[in-house]
PDB file of C-alpha atoms in Angstrom:
ATOM      1  CA  MET A   1     186.827-108.456 -69.173  1.00  0.00           C
ATOM      2  CA  ASN A   2     187.291-104.859 -68.062  1.00  0.00           C
ATOM      3  CA  GLY A   3     186.208-103.972 -64.549  1.00  0.00           C
ATOM      4  CA  GLU A   4     183.275-101.948 -63.343  1.00  0.00           C
ATOM      5  CA  PRO A   5     183.492 -98.413 -64.800  1.00  0.00           C
ATOM      6  CA  PRO A   6     183.742 -95.474 -62.370  1.00  0.00           C
ATOM      7  CA  ILE A   7     181.060 -93.584 -64.306  1.00  0.00           C
ATOM      8  CA  LYS A   8     178.096 -95.759 -65.230  1.00  0.00           C
ATOM      9  CA  ARG A   9     175.975 -94.410 -68.070  1.00  0.00           C
ATOM     10  CA  ALA A  10     172.368 -95.526 -67.837  1.00  0.00           C
ATOM     11  CA  VAL A  11     169.645 -95.587 -70.472  1.00  0.00           C
ATOM     12  CA  ALA A  12     166.076 -95.933 -69.200  1.00  0.00           C
ATOM     13  CA  PHE A  13     163.644 -97.994 -71.271  1.00  0.00           C
ATOM     14  CA  VAL A  14     160.091 -97.247 -70.096  1.00  0.00           C
ATOM     15  CA  ASP A  15     157.099 -99.435 -70.977  1.00  0.00           C
ATOM     16  CA  GLY A  16     154.443 -96.740 -70.591  1.00  0.00           C
ATOM     17  CA  GLN A  17     151.353 -98.942 -70.375  1.00  0.00           C
ATOM     18  CA  ASN A  18     153.051-101.397 -68.027  1.00  0.00           C
ATOM     19  CA  LEU A  19     154.044 -98.514 -65.752  1.00  0.00           C
ATOM     20  CA  PHE A  20     150.553 -96.999 -65.787  1.00  0.00           C
ATOM     21  CA  HIS A  21     148.782-100.258 -64.927  1.00  0.00           C
ATOM     22  CA  ALA A  22     151.274-100.834 -62.112  1.00  0.00           C
ATOM     23  CA  ALA A  23     150.631 -97.322 -60.729  1.00  0.00           C
ATOM     24  CA  ARG A  24     146.886 -97.878 -60.881  1.00  0.00           C
ATOM     25  CA  GLU A  25     147.136-101.153 -58.977  1.00  0.00           C
ATOM     26  CA  ALA A  26     149.776-100.081 -56.475  1.00  0.00           C
ATOM     27  CA  PHE A  27     148.743 -96.495 -55.758  1.00  0.00           C
ATOM     28  CA  GLY A  28     145.231 -96.078 -57.181  1.00  0.00           C
ATOM     29  CA  TYR A  29     146.057 -93.528 -59.871  1.00  0.00           C
ATOM     30  CA  THR A  30     143.523 -93.413 -62.701  1.00  0.00           C
ATOM     31  CA  TYR A  31     145.629 -91.974 -65.510  1.00  0.00           C
ATOM     32  CA  PRO A  32     149.344 -91.950 -66.480  1.00  0.00           C
ATOM     33  CA  ASN A  33     150.558 -89.144 -64.211  1.00  0.00           C
ATOM     34  CA  TYR A  34     154.254 -90.005 -64.152  1.00  0.00           C
ATOM     35  CA  ASP A  35     157.186 -87.853 -65.216  1.00  0.00           C
ATOM     36  CA  VAL A  36     159.448 -90.550 -66.620  1.00  0.00           C
ATOM     37  CA  THR A  37     162.551 -88.362 -66.745  1.00  0.00           C
ATOM     38  CA  ALA A  38     162.210 -87.407 -63.085  1.00  0.00           C
ATOM     39  CA  LEU A  39     161.562 -91.032 -62.137  1.00  0.00           C
ATOM     40  CA  ALA A  40     164.602 -92.291 -64.046  1.00  0.00           C
ATOM     41  CA  GLU A  41     166.771 -89.521 -62.582  1.00  0.00           C
ATOM     42  CA  GLN A  42     165.742 -90.432 -59.040  1.00  0.00           C
ATOM     43  CA  VAL A  43     166.416 -94.141 -59.526  1.00  0.00           C
ATOM     44  CA  CYS A  44     169.803 -93.472 -61.123  1.00  0.00           C
ATOM     45  CA  ALA A  45     170.855 -90.888 -58.527  1.00  0.00           C
ATOM     46  CA  LYS A  46     170.225 -93.312 -55.672  1.00  0.00           C
ATOM     47  CA  ARG A  47     172.635 -95.775 -57.300  1.00  0.00           C
ATOM     48  CA  GLY A  48     175.312 -93.407 -58.534  1.00  0.00           C
ATOM     49  CA  TRP A  49     174.446 -93.892 -62.202  1.00  0.00           C
ATOM     50  CA  THR A  50     174.550 -91.101 -64.787  1.00  0.00           C
ATOM     51  CA  LEU A  51     171.317 -90.946 -66.757  1.00  0.00           C
ATOM     52  CA  ALA A  52     172.280 -90.639 -70.421  1.00  0.00           C
ATOM     53  CA  GLN A  53     168.896 -91.055 -72.080  1.00  0.00           C
ATOM     54  CA  VAL A  54     165.233 -91.890 -71.487  1.00  0.00           C
ATOM     55  CA  ARG A  55     163.304 -93.908 -74.050  1.00  0.00           C
ATOM     56  CA  PHE A  56     159.523 -94.255 -73.758  1.00  0.00           C
ATOM     57  CA  TYR A  57     157.309 -96.836 -75.464  1.00  0.00           C
ATOM     58  CA  THR A  58     153.522 -97.001 -75.546  1.00  0.00           C
ATOM     59  CA  GLY A  59     150.472 -97.883 -77.574  1.00  0.00           C
ATOM     60  CA  ILE A  60     147.959 -95.113 -78.234  1.00  0.00           C
ATOM     61  CA  PRO A  61     144.337 -95.440 -79.389  1.00  0.00           C
ATOM     62  CA  ASP A  62     143.227 -94.190 -82.769  1.00  0.00           C
ATOM     63  CA  VAL A  63     141.347 -90.886 -82.644  1.00  0.00           C
ATOM     64  CA  GLY A  64     138.259 -92.618 -84.036  1.00  0.00           C
ATOM     65  CA  ASP A  65     138.295 -95.286 -81.317  1.00  0.00           C
ATOM     66  CA  ASN A  66     138.971 -93.083 -78.303  1.00  0.00           C
ATOM     67  CA  PRO A  67     139.446 -89.355 -79.018  1.00  0.00           C
ATOM     68  CA  LYS A  68     140.003 -88.443 -75.347  1.00  0.00           C
ATOM     69  CA  TRP A  69     142.934 -90.803 -74.803  1.00  0.00           C
ATOM     70  CA  HIS A  70     144.290 -90.174 -78.291  1.00  0.00           C
ATOM     71  CA  SER A  71     144.465 -86.471 -77.387  1.00  0.00           C
ATOM     72  CA  PHE A  72     145.986 -87.222 -73.975  1.00  0.00           C
ATOM     73  CA  TRP A  73     148.815 -89.311 -75.386  1.00  0.00           C
ATOM     74  CA  THR A  74     149.445 -87.013 -78.349  1.00  0.00           C
ATOM     75  CA  HIS A  75     150.003 -84.067 -76.012  1.00  0.00           C
ATOM     76  CA  LYS A  76     151.928 -85.986 -73.347  1.00  0.00           C
ATOM     77  CA  LEU A  77     154.253 -87.619 -75.879  1.00  0.00           C
ATOM     78  CA  GLY A  78     154.780 -84.275 -77.584  1.00  0.00           C
ATOM     79  CA  THR A  79     155.882 -82.726 -74.293  1.00  0.00           C
ATOM     80  CA  MET A  80     158.191 -85.670 -73.606  1.00  0.00           C
ATOM     81  CA  GLY A  81     159.787 -85.368 -77.015  1.00  0.00           C
ATOM     82  CA  ARG A  82     160.426 -81.656 -76.609  1.00  0.00           C
ATOM     83  CA  ARG A  83     162.176 -82.428 -73.335  1.00  0.00           C
ATOM     84  CA  GLY A  84     164.564 -84.915 -74.900  1.00  0.00           C
ATOM     85  CA  VAL A  85     162.789 -88.232 -74.303  1.00  0.00           C
ATOM     86  CA  VAL A  86     163.032 -90.634 -77.241  1.00  0.00           C
ATOM     87  CA  VAL A  87     159.409 -91.642 -77.876  1.00  0.00           C
ATOM     88  CA  TYR A  88     158.177 -94.744 -79.677  1.00  0.00           C
ATOM     89  CA  SER A  89     154.428 -95.264 -80.091  1.00  0.00           C
ATOM     90  CA  ARG A  90     152.220 -97.686 -81.923  1.00  0.00           C
ATOM     91  CA  PRO A  91     148.437 -97.775 -82.390  1.00  0.00           C
ATOM     92  CA  LEU A  92     146.414 -99.844 -79.966  1.00  0.00           C
ATOM     93  CA  ARG A  93     144.413-102.615 -81.659  1.00  0.00           C
ATOM     94  CA  TYR A  94     140.896-103.060 -80.376  1.00  0.00           C
ATOM     95  CA  ARG A  95     138.968-106.300 -80.202  1.00  0.00           C
ATOM     96  CA  ASN A  96     135.985-107.708 -78.373  1.00  0.00           C
ATOM     97  CA  ARG A  97     136.678-109.869 -75.336  1.00  0.00           C
ATOM     98  CA  ARG A  98     134.139-112.096 -73.650  1.00  0.00           C
ATOM     99  CA  VAL A  99     134.282-113.121 -69.988  1.00  0.00           C
ATOM    100  CA  SER A 100     132.100-115.375 -67.864  1.00  0.00           C
ATOM    101  CA  LEU A 101     130.626-113.724 -64.775  1.00  0.00           C
ATOM    102  CA  PRO A 102     130.063-115.589 -61.478  1.00  0.00           C
ATOM    103  CA  ASP A 103     126.324-115.876 -62.189  1.00  0.00           C
ATOM    104  CA  GLY A 104     127.038-117.737 -65.422  1.00  0.00           C
ATOM    105  CA  THR A 105     126.242-114.894 -67.788  1.00  0.00           C
ATOM    106  CA  GLN A 106     128.601-113.694 -70.498  1.00  0.00           C
ATOM    107  CA  HIS A 107     129.874-110.152 -70.755  1.00  0.00           C
ATOM    108  CA  SER A 108     131.531-108.634 -73.836  1.00  0.00           C
ATOM    109  CA  PHE A 109     133.659-105.509 -73.866  1.00  0.00           C
ATOM    110  CA  LEU A 110     136.053-103.730 -76.193  1.00  0.00           C
ATOM    111  CA  THR A 111     139.685-103.714 -75.123  1.00  0.00           C
ATOM    112  CA  GLY A 112     142.820-102.197 -76.587  1.00  0.00           C
ATOM    113  CA  GLU A 113     145.952-104.299 -76.974  1.00  0.00           C
ATOM    114  CA  GLU A 114     149.522-103.288 -77.654  1.00  0.00           C
ATOM    115  CA  LYS A 115     151.371-105.089 -80.399  1.00  0.00           C
ATOM    116  CA  GLY A 116     155.104-104.903 -80.833  1.00  0.00           C
ATOM    117  CA  ILE A 117     156.043-102.681 -77.895  1.00  0.00           C
ATOM    118  CA  ASP A 118     157.903-105.409 -76.001  1.00  0.00           C
ATOM    119  CA  VAL A 119     159.721-106.411 -79.196  1.00  0.00           C
ATOM    120  CA  ARG A 120     160.772-102.812 -79.854  1.00  0.00           C
ATOM    121  CA  ILE A 121     162.120-102.437 -76.318  1.00  0.00           C
ATOM    122  CA  ALA A 122     164.067-105.686 -76.634  1.00  0.00           C
ATOM    123  CA  LEU A 123     165.565-104.659 -79.977  1.00  0.00           C
ATOM    124  CA  ASP A 124     166.618-101.268 -78.641  1.00  0.00           C
ATOM    125  CA  VAL A 125     168.181-102.662 -75.453  1.00  0.00           C
ATOM    126  CA  ILE A 126     170.295-105.016 -77.575  1.00  0.00           C
ATOM    127  CA  ALA A 127     171.119-102.485 -80.310  1.00  0.00           C
ATOM    128  CA  LEU A 128     172.265 -99.800 -77.866  1.00  0.00           C
ATOM    129  CA  ALA A 129     174.416-102.339 -76.028  1.00  0.00           C
ATOM    130  CA  HIS A 130     176.144-103.254 -79.302  1.00  0.00           C
ATOM    131  CA  ARG A 131     176.734 -99.535 -79.908  1.00  0.00           C
ATOM    132  CA  ARG A 132     178.204 -99.183 -76.393  1.00  0.00           C
ATOM    133  CA  ASP A 133     175.683 -96.436 -75.628  1.00  0.00           C
ATOM    134  CA  TYR A 134     175.225 -97.466 -71.994  1.00  0.00           C
ATOM    135  CA  ASP A 135     176.692 -99.387 -69.099  1.00  0.00           C
ATOM    136  CA  VAL A 136     173.316 -99.889 -67.376  1.00  0.00           C
ATOM    137  CA  ALA A 137     170.058-100.776 -69.116  1.00  0.00           C
ATOM    138  CA  LEU A 138     167.296 -99.646 -66.752  1.00  0.00           C
ATOM    139  CA  ALA A 139     163.968-101.187 -67.782  1.00  0.00           C
ATOM    140  CA  PHE A 140     160.805 -99.826 -66.200  1.00  0.00           C
ATOM    141  CA  SER A 141     158.882-103.016 -66.846  1.00  0.00           C
ATOM    142  CA  GLN A 142     157.910-106.379 -65.395  1.00  0.00           C
ATOM    143  CA  ASP A 143     157.546-108.100 -68.756  1.00  0.00           C
ATOM    144  CA  GLN A 144     159.238-111.468 -68.347  1.00  0.00           C
ATOM    145  CA  ASP A 145     159.829-111.692 -72.092  1.00  0.00           C
ATOM    146  CA  LEU A 146     162.737-109.328 -71.435  1.00  0.00           C
ATOM    147  CA  SER A 147     164.509-111.996 -69.367  1.00  0.00           C
ATOM    148  CA  GLU A 148     165.847-113.392 -72.654  1.00  0.00           C
ATOM    149  CA  VAL A 149     167.247-109.950 -73.408  1.00  0.00           C
ATOM    150  CA  ALA A 150     169.115-110.049 -70.088  1.00  0.00           C
ATOM    151  CA  GLU A 151     170.840-113.235 -71.223  1.00  0.00           C
ATOM    152  CA  GLU A 152     171.788-111.621 -74.526  1.00  0.00           C
ATOM    153  CA  ILE A 153     173.243-108.587 -72.734  1.00  0.00           C
ATOM    154  CA  ARG A 154     175.568-110.889 -70.801  1.00  0.00           C
ATOM    155  CA  VAL A 155     176.735-112.383 -74.095  1.00  0.00           C
ATOM    156  CA  ILE A 156     177.407-108.900 -75.487  1.00  0.00           C
ATOM    157  CA  ALA A 157     179.331-107.969 -72.324  1.00  0.00           C
ATOM    158  CA  ARG A 158     181.619-110.961 -72.803  1.00  0.00           C
ATOM    159  CA  GLN A 159     182.096-110.215 -76.505  1.00  0.00           C
ATOM    160  CA  GLN A 160     182.933-106.575 -75.837  1.00  0.00           C
ATOM    161  CA  ARG A 161     184.937-107.433 -72.739  1.00  0.00           C
ATOM    162  CA  ARG A 162     183.179-104.811 -70.663  1.00  0.00           C
ATOM    163  CA  TRP A 163     180.894-104.424 -67.653  1.00  0.00           C
ATOM    164  CA  ILE A 164     177.156-104.138 -68.419  1.00  0.00           C
ATOM    165  CA  LYS A 165     174.255-104.294 -65.982  1.00  0.00           C
ATOM    166  CA  ILE A 166     170.545-104.716 -66.730  1.00  0.00           C
ATOM    167  CA  ALA A 167     168.038-103.763 -64.043  1.00  0.00           C
ATOM    168  CA  SER A 168     164.254-103.727 -63.862  1.00  0.00           C
ATOM    169  CA  ALA A 169     162.450-101.036 -61.862  1.00  0.00           C
ATOM    170  CA  PHE A 170     158.845-101.561 -60.800  1.00  0.00           C
ATOM    171  CA  LEU A 171     156.229-100.113 -58.452  1.00  0.00           C
ATOM    172  CA  HIS A 172     155.588-101.794 -55.154  1.00  0.00           C
ATOM    173  CA  SER A 173     152.932-101.444 -52.448  1.00  0.00           C
ATOM    174  CA  PRO A 174     150.810-103.730 -50.219  1.00  0.00           C
ATOM    175  CA  ALA A 175     148.210-103.722 -53.020  1.00  0.00           C
ATOM    176  CA  THR A 176     150.649-104.974 -55.649  1.00  0.00           C
ATOM    177  CA  ARG A 177     150.002-108.496 -56.865  1.00  0.00           C
ATOM    178  CA  ASN A 178     153.037-108.858 -59.105  1.00  0.00           C
ATOM    179  CA  ARG A 179     156.007-108.248 -56.841  1.00  0.00           C
ATOM    180  CA  ARG A 180     158.673-109.574 -59.184  1.00  0.00           C
ATOM    181  CA  GLY A 181     161.024-107.761 -61.462  1.00  0.00           C
ATOM    182  CA  ILE A 182     162.253-109.241 -64.709  1.00  0.00           C
ATOM    183  CA  ASN A 183     164.069-112.516 -64.154  1.00  0.00           C
ATOM    184  CA  LYS A 184     167.868-112.408 -64.518  1.00  0.00           C
ATOM    185  CA  THR A 185     167.987-108.660 -63.843  1.00  0.00           C
ATOM    186  CA  ASP A 186     168.664-106.582 -60.740  1.00  0.00           C
ATOM    187  CA  TRP A 187     165.317-105.640 -59.155  1.00  0.00           C
ATOM    188  CA  ILE A 188     164.603-102.067 -58.064  1.00  0.00           C
ATOM    189  CA  ARG A 189     161.401-101.514 -56.088  1.00  0.00           C
ATOM    190  CA  ILE A 190     159.782 -98.084 -56.250  1.00  0.00           C
ATOM    191  CA  ASP A 191     157.504 -97.130 -53.360  1.00  0.00           C
ATOM    192  CA  ARG A 192     154.807 -94.477 -53.333  1.00  0.00           C
ATOM    193  CA  GLU A 193     156.993 -91.860 -51.675  1.00  0.00           C
ATOM    194  CA  LEU A 194     159.501 -92.003 -54.513  1.00  0.00           C
ATOM    195  CA  TYR A 195     156.823 -92.234 -57.210  1.00  0.00           C
ATOM    196  CA  ASP A 196     154.974 -89.212 -55.833  1.00  0.00           C
ATOM    197  CA  GLN A 197     158.154 -87.149 -56.044  1.00  0.00           C
ATOM    198  CA  CYS A 198     158.096 -87.722 -59.807  1.00  0.00           C
ATOM    199  CA  LEU A 199     154.557 -86.777 -60.839  1.00  0.00           C
ATOM    200  CA  ASP A 200     153.833 -84.841 -64.014  1.00  0.00           C
ATOM    201  CA  ARG A 201     151.581 -82.057 -62.761  1.00  0.00           C
ATOM    202  CA  ARG A 202     150.199 -81.323 -66.225  1.00  0.00           C
ATOM    203  CA  ASP A 203     146.810 -82.958 -66.731  1.00  0.00           C
ATOM    204  CA  TYR A 204     146.654 -83.668 -70.444  1.00  0.00           C
ATOM    205  CA  ARG A 205     143.096 -84.923 -70.056  1.00  0.00           C
ATOM    206  CA  VAL A 206     141.855 -81.364 -69.609  1.00  0.00           C
ATOM    207  CA  LYS A 207     143.600 -79.258 -72.218  1.00  0.00           C
ATOM    208  CA  ARG A 208     146.715 -79.023 -74.276  1.00  0.00           C
ATOM    209  CA  GLU A 209     149.627 -77.726 -72.276  1.00  0.00           C
ATOM    210  CA  LYS A 210     152.427 -75.569 -73.644  1.00  0.00           C
ATOM    211  CA  SER A 211     155.962 -75.930 -72.385  1.00  0.00           C
TER     212      SER A 211
END
């Protein structure tokens, strides 16, 4: 197997909903206010990696189910795409969920669920490794389903006789309950100071922004 390359090309794979829910829990933010390119650049720069590409994956609600968030994501993803981010989106599927409250009563609410995002990320991580498009797969996710992908990347590295790393970056604070990265990957913790350096100052909840 060839040794560690002097220039390490990184591709960032960002699970948008996973990142938002982590930011809400860790830092109290109420909407997806991240600039994923800036965040990936900061993480790569601290490790001497060259960021080659950012890929972003998210579910978005149908305009009939939630027009406000449909508009938000349409405008935010459009801005990302114009700035070179490879965007993959799928519609959120809504269903009723029922929970039991402490007083014994039942409460029903409508919730949106992503379908297929984790599979798409996994397929792309593997496909781009086969194409030799990166040396480092940087996953902004804590989805443990991707641990199987990490094993596959090691197989590809042996087959191609080259150095490949897979890392998982995730938000971390005293409020964070899940403090684990993806198993079988290198863990990169992101604190609030770093996250706040990478905010997207456009508020797509208010109006459509032009860039």
